[in-house]
Coordinates of C-alpha atoms in Angstrom, one line a residue:
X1 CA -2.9 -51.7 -19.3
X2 CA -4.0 -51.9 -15.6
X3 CA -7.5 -50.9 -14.6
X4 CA -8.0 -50.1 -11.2
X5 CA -11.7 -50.2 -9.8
X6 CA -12.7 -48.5 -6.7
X7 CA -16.0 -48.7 -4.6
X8 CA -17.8 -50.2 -7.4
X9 CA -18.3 -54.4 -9.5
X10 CA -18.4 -53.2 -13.1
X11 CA -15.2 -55.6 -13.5
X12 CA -16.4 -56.7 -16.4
X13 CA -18.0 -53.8 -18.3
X14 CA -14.6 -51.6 -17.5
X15 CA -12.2 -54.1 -18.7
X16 CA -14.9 -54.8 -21.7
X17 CA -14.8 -50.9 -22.5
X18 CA -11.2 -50.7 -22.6
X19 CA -11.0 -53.6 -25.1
X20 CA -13.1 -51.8 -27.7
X21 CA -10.3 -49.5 -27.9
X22 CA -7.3 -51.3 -27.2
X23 CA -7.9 -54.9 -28.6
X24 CA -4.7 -56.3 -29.0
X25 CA -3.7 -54.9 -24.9
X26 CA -2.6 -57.1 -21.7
X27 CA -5.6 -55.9 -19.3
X28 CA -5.5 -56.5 -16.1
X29 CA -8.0 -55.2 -13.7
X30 CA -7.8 -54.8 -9.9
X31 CA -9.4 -54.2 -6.9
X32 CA -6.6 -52.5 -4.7
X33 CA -4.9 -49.0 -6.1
X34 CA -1.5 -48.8 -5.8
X35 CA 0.6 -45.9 -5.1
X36 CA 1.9 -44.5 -8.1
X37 CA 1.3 -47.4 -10.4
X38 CA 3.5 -47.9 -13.7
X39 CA 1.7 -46.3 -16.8
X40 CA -0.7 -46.7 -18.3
X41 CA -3.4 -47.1 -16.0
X42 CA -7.1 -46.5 -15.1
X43 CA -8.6 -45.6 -12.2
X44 CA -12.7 -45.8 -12.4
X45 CA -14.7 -44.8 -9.1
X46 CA -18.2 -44.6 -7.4
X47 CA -19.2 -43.3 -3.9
X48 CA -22.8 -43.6 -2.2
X49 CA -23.6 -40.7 0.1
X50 CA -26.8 -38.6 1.5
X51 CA -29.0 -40.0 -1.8
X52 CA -25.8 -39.4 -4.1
X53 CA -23.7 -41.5 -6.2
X54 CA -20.5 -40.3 -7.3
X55 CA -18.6 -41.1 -10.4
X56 CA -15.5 -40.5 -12.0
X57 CA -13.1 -42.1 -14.5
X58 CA -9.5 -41.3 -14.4
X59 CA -6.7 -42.1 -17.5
X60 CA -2.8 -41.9 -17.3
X61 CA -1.1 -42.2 -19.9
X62 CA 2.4 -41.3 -20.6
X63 CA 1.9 -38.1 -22.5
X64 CA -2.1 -37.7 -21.5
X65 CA -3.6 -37.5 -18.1
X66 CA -7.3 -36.1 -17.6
X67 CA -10.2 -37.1 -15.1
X68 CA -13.8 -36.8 -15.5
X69 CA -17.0 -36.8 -12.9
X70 CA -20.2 -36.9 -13.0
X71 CA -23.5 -37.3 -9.5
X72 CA -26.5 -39.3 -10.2
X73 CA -29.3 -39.5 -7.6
X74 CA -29.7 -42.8 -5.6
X75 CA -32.9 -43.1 -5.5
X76 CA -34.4 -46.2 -6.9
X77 CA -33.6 -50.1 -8.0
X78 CA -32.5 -48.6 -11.3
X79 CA -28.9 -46.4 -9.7
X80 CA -26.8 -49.2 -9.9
X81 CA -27.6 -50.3 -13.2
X82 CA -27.6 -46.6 -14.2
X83 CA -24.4 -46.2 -12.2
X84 CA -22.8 -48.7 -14.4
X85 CA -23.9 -47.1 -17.9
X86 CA -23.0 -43.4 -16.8
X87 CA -19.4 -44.5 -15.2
X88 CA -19.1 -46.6 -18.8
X89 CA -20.0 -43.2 -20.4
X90 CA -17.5 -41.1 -18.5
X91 CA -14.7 -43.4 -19.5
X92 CA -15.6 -44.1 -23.2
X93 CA -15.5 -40.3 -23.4
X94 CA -12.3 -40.2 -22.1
X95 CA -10.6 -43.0 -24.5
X96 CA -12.4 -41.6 -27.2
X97 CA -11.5 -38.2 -26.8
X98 CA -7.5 -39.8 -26.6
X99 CA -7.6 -42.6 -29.6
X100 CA -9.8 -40.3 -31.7
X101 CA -11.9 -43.2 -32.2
X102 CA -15.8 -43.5 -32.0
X103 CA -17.2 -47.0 -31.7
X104 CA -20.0 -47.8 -34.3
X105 CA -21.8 -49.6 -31.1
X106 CA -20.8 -46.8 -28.3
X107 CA -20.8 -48.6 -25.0
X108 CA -22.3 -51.5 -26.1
X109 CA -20.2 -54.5 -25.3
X110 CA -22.8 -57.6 -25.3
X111 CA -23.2 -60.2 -27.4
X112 CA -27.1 -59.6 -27.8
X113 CA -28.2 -56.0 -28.5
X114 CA -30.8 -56.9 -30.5
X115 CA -32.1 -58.5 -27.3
X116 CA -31.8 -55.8 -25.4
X117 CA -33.6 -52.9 -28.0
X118 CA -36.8 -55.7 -28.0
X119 CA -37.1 -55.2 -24.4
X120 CA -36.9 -51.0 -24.4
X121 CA -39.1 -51.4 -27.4
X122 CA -41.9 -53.2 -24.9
X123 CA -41.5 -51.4 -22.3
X124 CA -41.7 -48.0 -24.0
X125 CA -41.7 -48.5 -28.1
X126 CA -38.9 -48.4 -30.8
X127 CA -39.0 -44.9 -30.8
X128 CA -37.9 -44.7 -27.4
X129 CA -35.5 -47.7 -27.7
X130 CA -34.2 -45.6 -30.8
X131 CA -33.5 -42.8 -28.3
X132 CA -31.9 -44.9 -25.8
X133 CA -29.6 -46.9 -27.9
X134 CA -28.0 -43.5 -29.5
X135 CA -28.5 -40.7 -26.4
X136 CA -28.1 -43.7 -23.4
X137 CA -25.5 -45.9 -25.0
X138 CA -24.0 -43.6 -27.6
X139 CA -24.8 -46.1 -30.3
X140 CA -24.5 -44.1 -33.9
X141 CA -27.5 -43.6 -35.9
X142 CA -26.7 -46.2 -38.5
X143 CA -26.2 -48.9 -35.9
X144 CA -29.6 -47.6 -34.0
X145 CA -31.6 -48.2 -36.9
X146 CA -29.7 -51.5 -38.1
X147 CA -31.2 -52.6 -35.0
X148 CA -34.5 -51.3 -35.3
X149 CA -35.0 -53.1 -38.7
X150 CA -33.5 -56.3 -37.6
X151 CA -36.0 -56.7 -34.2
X152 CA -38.9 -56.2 -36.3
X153 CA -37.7 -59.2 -38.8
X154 CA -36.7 -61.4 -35.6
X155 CA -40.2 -60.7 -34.1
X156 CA -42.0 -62.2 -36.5
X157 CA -39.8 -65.4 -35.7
X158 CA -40.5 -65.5 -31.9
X159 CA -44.1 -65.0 -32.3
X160 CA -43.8 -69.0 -33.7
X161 CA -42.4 -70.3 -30.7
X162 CA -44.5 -71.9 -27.4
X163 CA -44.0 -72.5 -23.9
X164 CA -42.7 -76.2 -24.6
X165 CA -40.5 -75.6 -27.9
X166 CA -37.4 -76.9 -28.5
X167 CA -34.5 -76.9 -30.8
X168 CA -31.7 -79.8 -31.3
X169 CA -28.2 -79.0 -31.6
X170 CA -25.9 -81.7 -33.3
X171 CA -22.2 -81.2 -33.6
X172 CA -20.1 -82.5 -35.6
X173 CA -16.3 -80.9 -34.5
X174 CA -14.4 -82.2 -37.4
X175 CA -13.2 -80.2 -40.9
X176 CA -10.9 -81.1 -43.5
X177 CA -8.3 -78.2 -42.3
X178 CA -8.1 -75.8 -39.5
X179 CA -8.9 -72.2 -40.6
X180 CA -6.3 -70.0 -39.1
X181 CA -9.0 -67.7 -37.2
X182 CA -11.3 -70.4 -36.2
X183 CA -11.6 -71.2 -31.9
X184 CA -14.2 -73.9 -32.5
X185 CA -13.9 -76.8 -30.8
X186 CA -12.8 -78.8 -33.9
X187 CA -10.3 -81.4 -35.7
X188 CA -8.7 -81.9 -38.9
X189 CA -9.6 -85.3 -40.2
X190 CA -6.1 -86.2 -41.2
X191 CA -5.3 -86.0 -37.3
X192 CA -8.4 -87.5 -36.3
X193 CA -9.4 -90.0 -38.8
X194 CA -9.4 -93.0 -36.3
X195 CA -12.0 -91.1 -33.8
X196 CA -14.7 -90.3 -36.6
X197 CA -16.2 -93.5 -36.6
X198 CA -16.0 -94.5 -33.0
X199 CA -17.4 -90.5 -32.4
X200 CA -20.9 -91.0 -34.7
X201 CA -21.6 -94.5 -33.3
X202 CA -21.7 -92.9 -30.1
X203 CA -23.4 -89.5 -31.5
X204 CA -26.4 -91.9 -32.7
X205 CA -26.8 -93.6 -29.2
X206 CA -27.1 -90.1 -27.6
X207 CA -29.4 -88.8 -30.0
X208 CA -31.6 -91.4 -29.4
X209 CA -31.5 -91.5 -25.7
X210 CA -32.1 -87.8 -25.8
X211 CA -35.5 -88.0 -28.2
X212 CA -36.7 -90.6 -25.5
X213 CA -36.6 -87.8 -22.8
X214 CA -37.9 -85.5 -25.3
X215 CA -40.8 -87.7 -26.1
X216 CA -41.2 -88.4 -22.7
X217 CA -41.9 -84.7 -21.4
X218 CA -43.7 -83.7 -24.5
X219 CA -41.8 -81.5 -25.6
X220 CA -41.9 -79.7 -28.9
X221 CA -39.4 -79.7 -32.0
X222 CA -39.3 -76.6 -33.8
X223 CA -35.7 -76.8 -35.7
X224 CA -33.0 -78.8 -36.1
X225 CA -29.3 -77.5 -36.6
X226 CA -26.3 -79.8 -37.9
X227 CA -23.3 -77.9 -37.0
X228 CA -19.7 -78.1 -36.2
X229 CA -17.1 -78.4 -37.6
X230 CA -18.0 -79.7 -41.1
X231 CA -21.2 -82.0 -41.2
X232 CA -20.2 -83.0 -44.6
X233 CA -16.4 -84.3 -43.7
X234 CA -18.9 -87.6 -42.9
X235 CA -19.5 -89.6 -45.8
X236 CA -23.2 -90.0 -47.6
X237 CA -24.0 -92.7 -45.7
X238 CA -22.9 -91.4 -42.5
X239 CA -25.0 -88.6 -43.2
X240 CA -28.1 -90.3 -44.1
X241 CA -27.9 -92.4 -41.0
X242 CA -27.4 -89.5 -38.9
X243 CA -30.5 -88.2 -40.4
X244 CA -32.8 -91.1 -39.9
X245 CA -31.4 -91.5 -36.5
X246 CA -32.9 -88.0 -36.0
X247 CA -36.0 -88.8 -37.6
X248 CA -36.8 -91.8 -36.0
X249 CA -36.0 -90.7 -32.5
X250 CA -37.7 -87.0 -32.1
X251 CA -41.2 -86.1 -33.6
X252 CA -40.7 -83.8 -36.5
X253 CA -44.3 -83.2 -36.6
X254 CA -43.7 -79.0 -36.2
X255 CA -40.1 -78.8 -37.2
X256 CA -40.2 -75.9 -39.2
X257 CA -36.3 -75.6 -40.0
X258 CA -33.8 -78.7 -40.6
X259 CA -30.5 -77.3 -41.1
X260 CA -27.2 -79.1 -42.5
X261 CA -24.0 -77.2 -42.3
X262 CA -22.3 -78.2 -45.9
X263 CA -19.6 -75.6 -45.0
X264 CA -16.7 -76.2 -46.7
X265 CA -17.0 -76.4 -50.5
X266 CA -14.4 -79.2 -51.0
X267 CA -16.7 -81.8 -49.0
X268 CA -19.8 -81.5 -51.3
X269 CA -20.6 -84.1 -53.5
X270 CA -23.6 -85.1 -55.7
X271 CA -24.2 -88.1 -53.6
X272 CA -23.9 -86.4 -50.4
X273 CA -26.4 -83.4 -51.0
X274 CA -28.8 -86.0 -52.7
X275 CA -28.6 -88.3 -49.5
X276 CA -29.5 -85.3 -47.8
X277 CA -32.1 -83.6 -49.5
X278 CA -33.9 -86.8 -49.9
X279 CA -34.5 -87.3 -46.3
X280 CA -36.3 -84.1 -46.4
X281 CA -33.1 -81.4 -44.9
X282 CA -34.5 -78.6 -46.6
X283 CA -31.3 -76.0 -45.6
X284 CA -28.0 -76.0 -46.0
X285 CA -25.3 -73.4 -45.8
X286 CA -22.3 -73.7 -48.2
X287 CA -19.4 -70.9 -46.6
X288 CA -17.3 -69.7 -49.1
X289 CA -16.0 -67.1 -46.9
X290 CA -14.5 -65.4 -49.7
X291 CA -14.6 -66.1 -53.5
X292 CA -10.1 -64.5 -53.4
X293 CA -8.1 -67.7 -53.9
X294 CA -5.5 -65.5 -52.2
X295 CA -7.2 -64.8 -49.2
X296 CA -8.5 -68.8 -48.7
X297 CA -4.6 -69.5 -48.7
X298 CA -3.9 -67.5 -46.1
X299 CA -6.8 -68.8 -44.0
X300 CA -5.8 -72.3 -44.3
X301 CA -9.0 -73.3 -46.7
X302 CA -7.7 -75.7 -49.2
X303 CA -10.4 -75.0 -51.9
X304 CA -10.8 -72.5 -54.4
X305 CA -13.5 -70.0 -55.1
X306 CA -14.5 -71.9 -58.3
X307 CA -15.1 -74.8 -56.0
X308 CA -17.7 -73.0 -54.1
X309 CA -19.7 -71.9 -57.2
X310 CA -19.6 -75.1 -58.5
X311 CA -20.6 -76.2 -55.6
X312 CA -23.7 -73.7 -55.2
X313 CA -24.8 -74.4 -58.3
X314 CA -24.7 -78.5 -57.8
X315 CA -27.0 -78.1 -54.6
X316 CA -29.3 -75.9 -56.9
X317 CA -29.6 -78.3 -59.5
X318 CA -30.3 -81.1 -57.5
X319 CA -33.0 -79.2 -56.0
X320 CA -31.9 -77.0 -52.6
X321 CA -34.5 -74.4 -52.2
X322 CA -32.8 -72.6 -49.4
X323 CA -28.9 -72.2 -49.4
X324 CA -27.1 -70.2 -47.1
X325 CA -23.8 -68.5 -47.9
X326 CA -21.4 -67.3 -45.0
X327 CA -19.0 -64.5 -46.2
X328 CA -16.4 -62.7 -43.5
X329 CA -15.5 -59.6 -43.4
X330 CA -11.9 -58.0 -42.5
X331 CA -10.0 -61.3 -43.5
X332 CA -6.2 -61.0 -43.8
X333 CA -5.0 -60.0 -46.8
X334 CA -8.5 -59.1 -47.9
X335 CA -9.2 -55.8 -49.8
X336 CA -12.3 -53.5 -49.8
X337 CA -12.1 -54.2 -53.9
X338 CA -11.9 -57.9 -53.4
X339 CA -14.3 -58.2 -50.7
X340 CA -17.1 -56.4 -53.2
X341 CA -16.3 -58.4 -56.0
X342 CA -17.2 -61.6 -53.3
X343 CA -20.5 -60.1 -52.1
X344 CA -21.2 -59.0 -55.6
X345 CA -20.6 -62.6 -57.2
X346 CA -22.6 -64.4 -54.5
X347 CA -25.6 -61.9 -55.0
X348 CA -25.3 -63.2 -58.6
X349 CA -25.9 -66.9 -57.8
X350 CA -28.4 -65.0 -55.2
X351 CA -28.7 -67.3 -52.7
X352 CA -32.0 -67.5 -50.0
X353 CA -29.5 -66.3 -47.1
X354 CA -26.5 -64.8 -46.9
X355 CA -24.8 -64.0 -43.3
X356 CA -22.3 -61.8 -43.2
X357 CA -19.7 -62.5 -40.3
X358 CA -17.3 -59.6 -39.4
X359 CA -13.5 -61.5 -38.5
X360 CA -13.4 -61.8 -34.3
X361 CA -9.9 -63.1 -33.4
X362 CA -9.9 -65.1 -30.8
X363 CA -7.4 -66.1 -28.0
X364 CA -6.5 -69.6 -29.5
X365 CA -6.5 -68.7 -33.1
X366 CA -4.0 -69.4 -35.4
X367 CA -3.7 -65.3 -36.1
X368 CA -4.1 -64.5 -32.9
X369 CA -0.8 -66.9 -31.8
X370 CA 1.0 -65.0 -34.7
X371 CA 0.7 -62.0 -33.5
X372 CA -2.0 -60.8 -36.0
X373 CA -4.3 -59.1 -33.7
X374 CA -6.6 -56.7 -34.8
X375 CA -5.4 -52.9 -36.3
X376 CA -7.0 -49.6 -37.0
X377 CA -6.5 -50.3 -40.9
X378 CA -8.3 -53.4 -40.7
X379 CA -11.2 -52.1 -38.5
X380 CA -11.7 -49.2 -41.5
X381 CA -11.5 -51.8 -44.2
X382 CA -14.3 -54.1 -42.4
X383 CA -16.6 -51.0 -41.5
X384 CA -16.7 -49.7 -45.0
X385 CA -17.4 -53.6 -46.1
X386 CA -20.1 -53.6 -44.0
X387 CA -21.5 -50.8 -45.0
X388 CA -21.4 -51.9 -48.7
X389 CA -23.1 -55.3 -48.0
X390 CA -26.0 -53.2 -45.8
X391 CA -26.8 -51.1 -49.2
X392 CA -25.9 -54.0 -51.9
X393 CA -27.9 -56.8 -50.1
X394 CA -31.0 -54.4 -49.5
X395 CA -31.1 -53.3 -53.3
X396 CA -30.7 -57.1 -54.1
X397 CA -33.9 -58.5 -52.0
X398 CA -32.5 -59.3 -48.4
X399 CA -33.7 -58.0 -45.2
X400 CA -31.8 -58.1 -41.8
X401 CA -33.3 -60.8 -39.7
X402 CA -30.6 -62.0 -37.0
X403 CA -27.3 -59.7 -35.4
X404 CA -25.0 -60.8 -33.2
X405 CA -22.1 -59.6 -31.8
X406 CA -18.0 -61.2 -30.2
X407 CA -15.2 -60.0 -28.3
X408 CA -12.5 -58.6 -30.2
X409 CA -14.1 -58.0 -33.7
X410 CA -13.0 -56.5 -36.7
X411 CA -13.6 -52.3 -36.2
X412 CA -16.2 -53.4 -33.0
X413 CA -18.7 -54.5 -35.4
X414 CA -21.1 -57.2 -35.5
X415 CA -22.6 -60.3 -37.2
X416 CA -26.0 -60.1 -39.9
X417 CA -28.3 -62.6 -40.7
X418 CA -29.5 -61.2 -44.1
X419 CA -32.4 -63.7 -46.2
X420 CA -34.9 -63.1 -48.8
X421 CA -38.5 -63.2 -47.8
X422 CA -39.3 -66.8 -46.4
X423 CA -36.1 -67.6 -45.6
X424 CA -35.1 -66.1 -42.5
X425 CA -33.1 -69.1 -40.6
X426 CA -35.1 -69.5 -37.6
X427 CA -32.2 -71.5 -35.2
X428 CA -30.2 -68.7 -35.6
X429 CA -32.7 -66.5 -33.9
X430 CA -34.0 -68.9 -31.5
X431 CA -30.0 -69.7 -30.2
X432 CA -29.1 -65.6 -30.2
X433 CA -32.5 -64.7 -28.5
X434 CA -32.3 -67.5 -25.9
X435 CA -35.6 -68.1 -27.1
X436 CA -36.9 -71.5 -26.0
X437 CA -34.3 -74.7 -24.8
X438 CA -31.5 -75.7 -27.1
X439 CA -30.7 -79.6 -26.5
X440 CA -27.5 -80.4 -28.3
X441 CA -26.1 -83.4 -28.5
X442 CA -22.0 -84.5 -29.8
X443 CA -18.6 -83.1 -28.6
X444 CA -18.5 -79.6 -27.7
X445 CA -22.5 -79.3 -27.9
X446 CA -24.0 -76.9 -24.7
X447 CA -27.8 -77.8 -24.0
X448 CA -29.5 -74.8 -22.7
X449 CA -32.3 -75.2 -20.3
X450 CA -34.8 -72.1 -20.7
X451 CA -37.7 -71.6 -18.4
X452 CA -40.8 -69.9 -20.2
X453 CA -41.0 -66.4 -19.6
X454 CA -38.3 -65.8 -17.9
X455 CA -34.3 -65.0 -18.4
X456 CA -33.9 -68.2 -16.7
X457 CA -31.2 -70.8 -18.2
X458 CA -29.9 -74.0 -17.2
X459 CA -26.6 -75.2 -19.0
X460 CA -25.6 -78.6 -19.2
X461 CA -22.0 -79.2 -21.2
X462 CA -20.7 -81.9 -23.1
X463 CA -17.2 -83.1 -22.8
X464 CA -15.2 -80.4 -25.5
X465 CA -13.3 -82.6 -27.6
X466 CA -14.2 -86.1 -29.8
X467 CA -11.2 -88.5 -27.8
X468 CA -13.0 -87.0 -24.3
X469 CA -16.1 -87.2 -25.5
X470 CA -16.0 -91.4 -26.6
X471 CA -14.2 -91.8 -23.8
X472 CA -16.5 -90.3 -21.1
X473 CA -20.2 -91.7 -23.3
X474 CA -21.5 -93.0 -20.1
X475 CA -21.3 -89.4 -18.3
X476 CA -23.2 -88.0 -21.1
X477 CA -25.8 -89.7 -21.2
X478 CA -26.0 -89.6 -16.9
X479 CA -26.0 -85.7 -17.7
X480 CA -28.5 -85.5 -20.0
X481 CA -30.7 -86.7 -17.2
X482 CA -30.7 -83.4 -16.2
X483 CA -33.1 -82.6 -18.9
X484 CA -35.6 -85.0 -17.3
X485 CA -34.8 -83.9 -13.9
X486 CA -35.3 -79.9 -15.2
X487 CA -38.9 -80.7 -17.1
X488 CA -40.0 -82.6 -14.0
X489 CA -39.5 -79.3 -11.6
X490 CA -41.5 -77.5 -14.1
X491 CA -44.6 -79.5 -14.6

């Protein structure tokens, strides 16, 4: 599929467009028209003249060709960003009017819409926003009021933060297998047994040079998130000196949040969740993806749904207040009957959070390199899922409190934070809001810089993988200097 743009830089929203309809497509996008280019093709175009901008969208397909146009004025800072959403319109009409499809999010193709109904809400209320999101962006009804609920919840959670809040980031990119739609940056342990050891050594050292800075500038912890990976492929003592390390090199005074990922079921043990608890973690998040042995065989998870109950019910007892449960919906091979007796069984055990992930196949995927991309059938069987978990989670207790949304999902759909009352989990709204800085520390880990009240954000990378990561220490700990350097400017 070529796309052909002409007097206009919406590159990315046109090529981002197309996707939602044609997923699994070769897009290519150019500046230069050809003459009678090979279908199928795009053409989308803008022209600035006397105080008007012109529009039109253009598709050819082999047995469909149609055009449409539409003028705007040019008279204000707002016509180009209005120019952008109106030529997006124009051509999302035409695809939809060829596939037959209408996308549950219309236009939409960020990661952070959530974001953006908070800022039409401020400027001109939720009503408004409302308004916008389905007459502006053609987002349907369901979708528009998804949002509406969910940006009141995250509110609440922003009105905690101040100008010098903070959270940390700590990654630990290593899991027992790779699941066969996971992109993360992470390693089995068979392959990379030997690094683990050398990796948290080093891990340690940064995480204790980077509390100095954070001491140093006064800045203020508000959570702390233990990702990855799997946290719990470390052992129990591994994890408890990781822990202490933490403690002893950041003030804790206002964390509000201490997060451990405990995502696989087959790394929990007794000792484990009792060295963790013990040192005052008060969340963890045990993913069970989906309770259909099937289904974990075909992902590449190598334990069993009874593992993951037994599991839940061994962090309960030993005294987890807060447990989160990750479910996805629109795995392969899952069914809308399976995937309700899942939700339904996990609402059972009734966990304080439960996020519900919709599948997003990415580029380096395991399903992805097989050829698995994502269908029509597959899009319908994750919408409807959806749709059950919105009206079985709100009967059960849970509210919306975080969405998010990735390229190439499931149906075009998104990502749901859902929690009890109490429990919303505030990194998650901090990282998707862009909120206040995120330091993170490990292989993989991206510290973002934020300046207070503004859109302003610095990144500063860490080397992706463990065997660059130990062998480049030095140049981590020169970049993290940056952190100093960025606090300095701002004082």
């Amino acid at each position: 599929m070529r796309i052909y743009i002409d007097g206009h830089s919406f590159h990315y929203e046109m090529e981002n467009l197309v996707r939602l309809f044609y997923p699994n497509e070769k897009i290519a996008v150019y500046d230069n028209y050809e003459t009678e280019p090979e279908k199928p093709y795009i053409i989308t175009r803008m022209t600035n003249a006397d105080g008007i901008i012109s529009l039109s969208a253009s598709v050819y397909f082999e047995d469909y060709e149609r055009s449409k146009c539409k003028d705007i004025n040019a008279d204000d800072n707002e016509s180009e960003k209005n120019a952008e959403r109106e030529l997006a319109v124009i051509l999302y009409d035409l695809l939809s009017e060829y596939t037959g499809k209408k996308q549950p999010w219309g236009i939409l193709t960020g990661v952070r819409p959530i974001k953006l109904f908070r800022r039409l809400s401020e400027q001109n209320g939720s009503e408004y926003a409302k308004k916008y999101f389905e007459q502006k962006l053609l987002v349907s009804e369901a979708k528009t009021e998804l949002s509406a609920v969910t940006e009141i919840n995250e509110r609440k959670i922003l009105s905690l933060n101040h100008r010098d809040s903070f959270s940390l980031y700590v990654s630990i990119p290593f899991c027992p297998t790779r699941c066969s739609y996971c992109s993360f940056v992470s390693q089995t342990v068979e392959r990379a047994k030997k690094l683990i050891e050398p990796y948290f050594k080093l891990l340690c050292k940064e995480i204790a040079y980077t509390g100095q800075i954070a001491d140093e500038k006064k800045l203020r912890l508000e959570t702390v998130y233990i990702g990855g990976g799997t946290p719990t492929t470390l052992s129990a003592e591994q994890l408890s000196e990781l822990i202490d390390v933490i403690k002893t090199s950041f003030d804790l005074t206002n964390c509000r949040e201490f997060t451990i990922e405990a995502g696989r079921p087959d790394t929990i043990t007794e000792e484990k969740l009792t060295a963790i608890l013990s040192r005052g973690v008060d969340r963890i998040s045990i993913n069970p993806q989906t309770l259909n042995d099937d289904v974990l065989r075909v992902i590449g998870r190598k334990h069993s749904a009874a593992q993951t109950i037994d599991a839940y019910k061994m962090a309960e007892k030993i005294g987890f207040r807060h447990i989160n449960m990750d479910l996805i919906a629109g795995l392969p091979c899952d069914t809308p009957e399976s995937f309700i007796n899942t939700l339904n069984t996990i609402c059972e055990l009734s966990p304080a959070s439960i996020t519900v992930h919709t599948l997003a196949l990415k580029r380096s995927s395991r399903l992805t390199l097989e050829g698995r991309g994502v269908t029509t059938e597959t899009g319908n069987y994750a919408a409807g899922m959806l749709e059950y978990c919105e009206k079985k989670l709100t009967e059960s207790g849970y509210h919306p409190y975080y969405l998010y949304r990735q390229t190439r999902m499931e149906g075009n759909l998104e990502n749901v934070g859902w929690s009890k009352d109490g429990f919303d989990g505030l990194y998650n709204v901090y990282v998707m809001d862009e909120t206040h800085t995120i330091i993170g520390c490990g292989a993989g880990a991206v510290t973002k810089l934020k300046v207070p009240d503004s859109e302003i954000i610095t990144r500063i990378f860490n080397y992706k993988y463990p065997y660059e990561y130990i062998n480049g220490f030095d140049e981590m700990l020169k970049r993290k200097e940056q952190v100093r350097e960025f606090y300095d400017e701002l004082s």
